[in-house]
Tab-separated table of C-alpha atoms in Angstrom:
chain	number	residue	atom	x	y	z
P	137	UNK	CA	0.000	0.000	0.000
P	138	UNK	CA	2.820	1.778	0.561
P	139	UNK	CA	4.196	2.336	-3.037
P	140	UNK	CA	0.284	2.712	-3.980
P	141	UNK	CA	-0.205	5.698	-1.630
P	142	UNK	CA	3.082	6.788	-3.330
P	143	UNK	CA	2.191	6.802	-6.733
P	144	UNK	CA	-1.568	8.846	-5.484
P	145	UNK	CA	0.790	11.492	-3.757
P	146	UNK	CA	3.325	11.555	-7.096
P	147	UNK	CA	-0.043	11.744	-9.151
P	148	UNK	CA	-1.131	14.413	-7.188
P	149	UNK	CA	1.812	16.733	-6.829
P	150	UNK	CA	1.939	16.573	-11.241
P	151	UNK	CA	-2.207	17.027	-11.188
P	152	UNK	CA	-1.361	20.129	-8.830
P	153	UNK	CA	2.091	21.340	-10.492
P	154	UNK	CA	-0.310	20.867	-13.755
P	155	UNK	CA	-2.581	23.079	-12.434
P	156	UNK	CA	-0.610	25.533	-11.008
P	157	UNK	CA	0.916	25.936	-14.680
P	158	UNK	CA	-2.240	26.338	-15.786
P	159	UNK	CA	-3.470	28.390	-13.324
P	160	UNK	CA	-0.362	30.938	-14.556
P	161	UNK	CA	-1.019	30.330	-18.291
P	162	UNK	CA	-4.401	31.575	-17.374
P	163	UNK	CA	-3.692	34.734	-15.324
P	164	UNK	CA	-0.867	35.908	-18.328
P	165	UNK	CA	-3.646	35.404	-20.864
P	166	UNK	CA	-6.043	37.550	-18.792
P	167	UNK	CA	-3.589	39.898	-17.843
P	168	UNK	CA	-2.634	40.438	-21.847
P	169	UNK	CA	-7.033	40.570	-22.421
P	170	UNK	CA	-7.334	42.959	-19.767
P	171	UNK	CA	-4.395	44.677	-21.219
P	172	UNK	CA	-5.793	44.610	-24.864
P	173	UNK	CA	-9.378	46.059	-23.090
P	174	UNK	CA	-7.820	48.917	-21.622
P	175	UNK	CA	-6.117	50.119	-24.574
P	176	UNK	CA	-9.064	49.449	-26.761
P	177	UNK	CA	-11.728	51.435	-24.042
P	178	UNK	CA	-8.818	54.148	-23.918
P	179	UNK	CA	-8.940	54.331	-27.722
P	180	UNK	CA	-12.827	54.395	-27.878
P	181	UNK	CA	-12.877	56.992	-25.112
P	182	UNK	CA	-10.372	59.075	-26.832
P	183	UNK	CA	-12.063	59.315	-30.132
P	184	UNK	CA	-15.307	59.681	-28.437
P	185	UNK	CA	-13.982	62.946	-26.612
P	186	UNK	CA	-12.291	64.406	-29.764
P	187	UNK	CA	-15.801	63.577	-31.775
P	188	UNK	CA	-17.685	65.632	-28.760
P	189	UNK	CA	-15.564	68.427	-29.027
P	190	UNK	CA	-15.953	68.933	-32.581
P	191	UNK	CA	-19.389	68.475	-32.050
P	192	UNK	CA	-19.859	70.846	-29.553
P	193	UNK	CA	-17.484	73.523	-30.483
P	194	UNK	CA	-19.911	75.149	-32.551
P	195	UNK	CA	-22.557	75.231	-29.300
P	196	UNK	CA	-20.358	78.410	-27.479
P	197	UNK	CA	-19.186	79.555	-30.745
P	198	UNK	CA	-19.663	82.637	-32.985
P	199	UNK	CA	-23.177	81.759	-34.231
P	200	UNK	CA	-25.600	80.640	-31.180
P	201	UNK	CA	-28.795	81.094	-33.186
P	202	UNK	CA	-30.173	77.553	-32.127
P	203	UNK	CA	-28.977	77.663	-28.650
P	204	UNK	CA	-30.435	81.398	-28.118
P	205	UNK	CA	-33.852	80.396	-30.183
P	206	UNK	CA	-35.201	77.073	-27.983
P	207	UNK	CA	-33.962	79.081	-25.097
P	208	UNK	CA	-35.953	82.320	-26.023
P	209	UNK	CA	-39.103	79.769	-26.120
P	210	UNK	CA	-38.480	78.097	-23.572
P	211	UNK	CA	-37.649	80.564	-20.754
P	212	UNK	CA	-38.000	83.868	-22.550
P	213	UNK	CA	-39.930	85.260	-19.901
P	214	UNK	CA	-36.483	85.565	-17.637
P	215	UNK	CA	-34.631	86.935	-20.348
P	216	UNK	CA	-31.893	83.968	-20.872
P	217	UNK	CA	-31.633	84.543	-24.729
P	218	UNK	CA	-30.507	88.301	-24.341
P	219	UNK	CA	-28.068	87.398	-21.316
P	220	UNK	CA	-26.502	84.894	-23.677
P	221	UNK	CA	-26.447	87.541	-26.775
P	222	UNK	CA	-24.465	90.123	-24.190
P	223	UNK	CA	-27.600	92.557	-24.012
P	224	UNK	CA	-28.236	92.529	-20.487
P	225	UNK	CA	-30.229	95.408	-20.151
P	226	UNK	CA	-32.268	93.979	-21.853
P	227	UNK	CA	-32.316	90.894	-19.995
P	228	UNK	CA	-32.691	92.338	-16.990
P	229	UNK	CA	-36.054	94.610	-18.414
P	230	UNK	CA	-37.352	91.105	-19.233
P	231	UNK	CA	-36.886	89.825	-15.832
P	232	UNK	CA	-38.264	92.409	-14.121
P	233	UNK	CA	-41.069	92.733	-16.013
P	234	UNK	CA	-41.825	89.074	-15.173
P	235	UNK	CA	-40.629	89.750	-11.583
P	236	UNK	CA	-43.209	92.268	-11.154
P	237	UNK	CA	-45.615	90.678	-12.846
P	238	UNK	CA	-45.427	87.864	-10.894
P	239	UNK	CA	-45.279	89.829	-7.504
P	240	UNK	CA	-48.464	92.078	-8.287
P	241	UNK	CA	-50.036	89.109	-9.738
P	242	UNK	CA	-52.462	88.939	-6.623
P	243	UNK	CA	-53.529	92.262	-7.683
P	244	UNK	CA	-55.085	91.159	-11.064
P	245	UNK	CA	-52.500	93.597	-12.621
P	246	UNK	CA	-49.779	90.862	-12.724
P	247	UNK	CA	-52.261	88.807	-14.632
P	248	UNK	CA	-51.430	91.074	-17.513
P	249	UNK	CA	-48.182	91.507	-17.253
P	250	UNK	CA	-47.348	88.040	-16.830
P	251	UNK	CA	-48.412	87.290	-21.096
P	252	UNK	CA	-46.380	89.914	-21.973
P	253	UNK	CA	-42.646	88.642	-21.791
P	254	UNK	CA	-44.215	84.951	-22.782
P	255	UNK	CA	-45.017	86.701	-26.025
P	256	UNK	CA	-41.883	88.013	-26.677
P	257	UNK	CA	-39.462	85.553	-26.073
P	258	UNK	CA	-41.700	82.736	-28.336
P	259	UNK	CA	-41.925	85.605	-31.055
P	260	UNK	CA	-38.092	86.055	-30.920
P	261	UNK	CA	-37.304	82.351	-30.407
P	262	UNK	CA	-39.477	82.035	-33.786
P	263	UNK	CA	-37.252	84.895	-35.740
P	264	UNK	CA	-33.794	83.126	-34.772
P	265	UNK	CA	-34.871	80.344	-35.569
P	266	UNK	CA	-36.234	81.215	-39.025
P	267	UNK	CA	-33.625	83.714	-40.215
P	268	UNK	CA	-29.885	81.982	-41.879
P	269	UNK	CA	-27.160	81.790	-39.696
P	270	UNK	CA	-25.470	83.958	-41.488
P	271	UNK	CA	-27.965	86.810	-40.930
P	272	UNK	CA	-28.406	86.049	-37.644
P	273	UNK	CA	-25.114	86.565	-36.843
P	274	UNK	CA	-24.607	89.587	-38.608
P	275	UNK	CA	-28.488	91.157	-37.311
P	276	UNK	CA	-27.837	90.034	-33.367
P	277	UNK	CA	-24.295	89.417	-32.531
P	278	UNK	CA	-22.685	91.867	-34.917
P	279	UNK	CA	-25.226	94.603	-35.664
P	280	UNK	CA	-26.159	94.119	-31.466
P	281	UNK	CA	-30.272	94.343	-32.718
P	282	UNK	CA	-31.905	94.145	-29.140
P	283	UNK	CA	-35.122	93.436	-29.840
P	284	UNK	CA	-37.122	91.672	-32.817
């Protein structure tokens, strides 16, 4: 029994020096995977990032005329669309026309009021988006036309 017990403990130290091996072959493989991934992602997120930028680079650029034209819809009441042209006294008369508005509201005034800076911003967000960029640029951000 002796010798048997011998050749179950030889057997077993090659079964576990066989799977130590491949235990290692398998850990270099997944290191060089792992290693393949990264560059790959790194790659992919590198291309990504220079596709967004030349995406977005026209978004704060020279021309804004969609950026300025859903925001003059959307919250043209407060003015946004003339603080991002650079006419902020004009933003500010918008905003405080809403302001007070809102604020005398209770008074039946402010129910007035309140249409009043709705109906401009949607009818300029309406004319920026319908004129060229070209002659947006040059009516708004050039020629500094405040209003319609």
């Amino acid at each position: 029994m002796s010798d048997e017990n011998k050749n179950f403990g030889d057997k077993a130290e090659d079964a576990f020096d066989n799977a130590k091996e491949s235990a290692k072959e398998f850990s270099e493989d997944a290191k060089e995977s792992a290693k393949e991934f990264s560059e790959n992602a790194k790659k992919t997120a590198d291309e990504f990032t220079a596709g967004a930028r030349e995406a977005f680079s026209g978004a704060g650029g020279e021309n804004k005329k969609i950026l300025v034209g859903i925001l003059a819809i959307i919250f043209g009441s407060l003015g946004v669309h003339k603080f991002i042209l650079g006419y902020q006294k004009e933003g500010f008369i918008l905003l405080g026309v809403t302001i007070l508005a809102y604020a005398t509201s209770c008074l039946g005034i402010g129910l007035l009021l309140v249409w009043i800076p709705y109906v401009i911003g949607l009818i300029e967000g309406i004319i920026y988006l319908t004129k060229s960029d070209e002659e947006f640029y040059n009516t708004y951000q050039v020629g500094k036309k405040p209003w319609f």
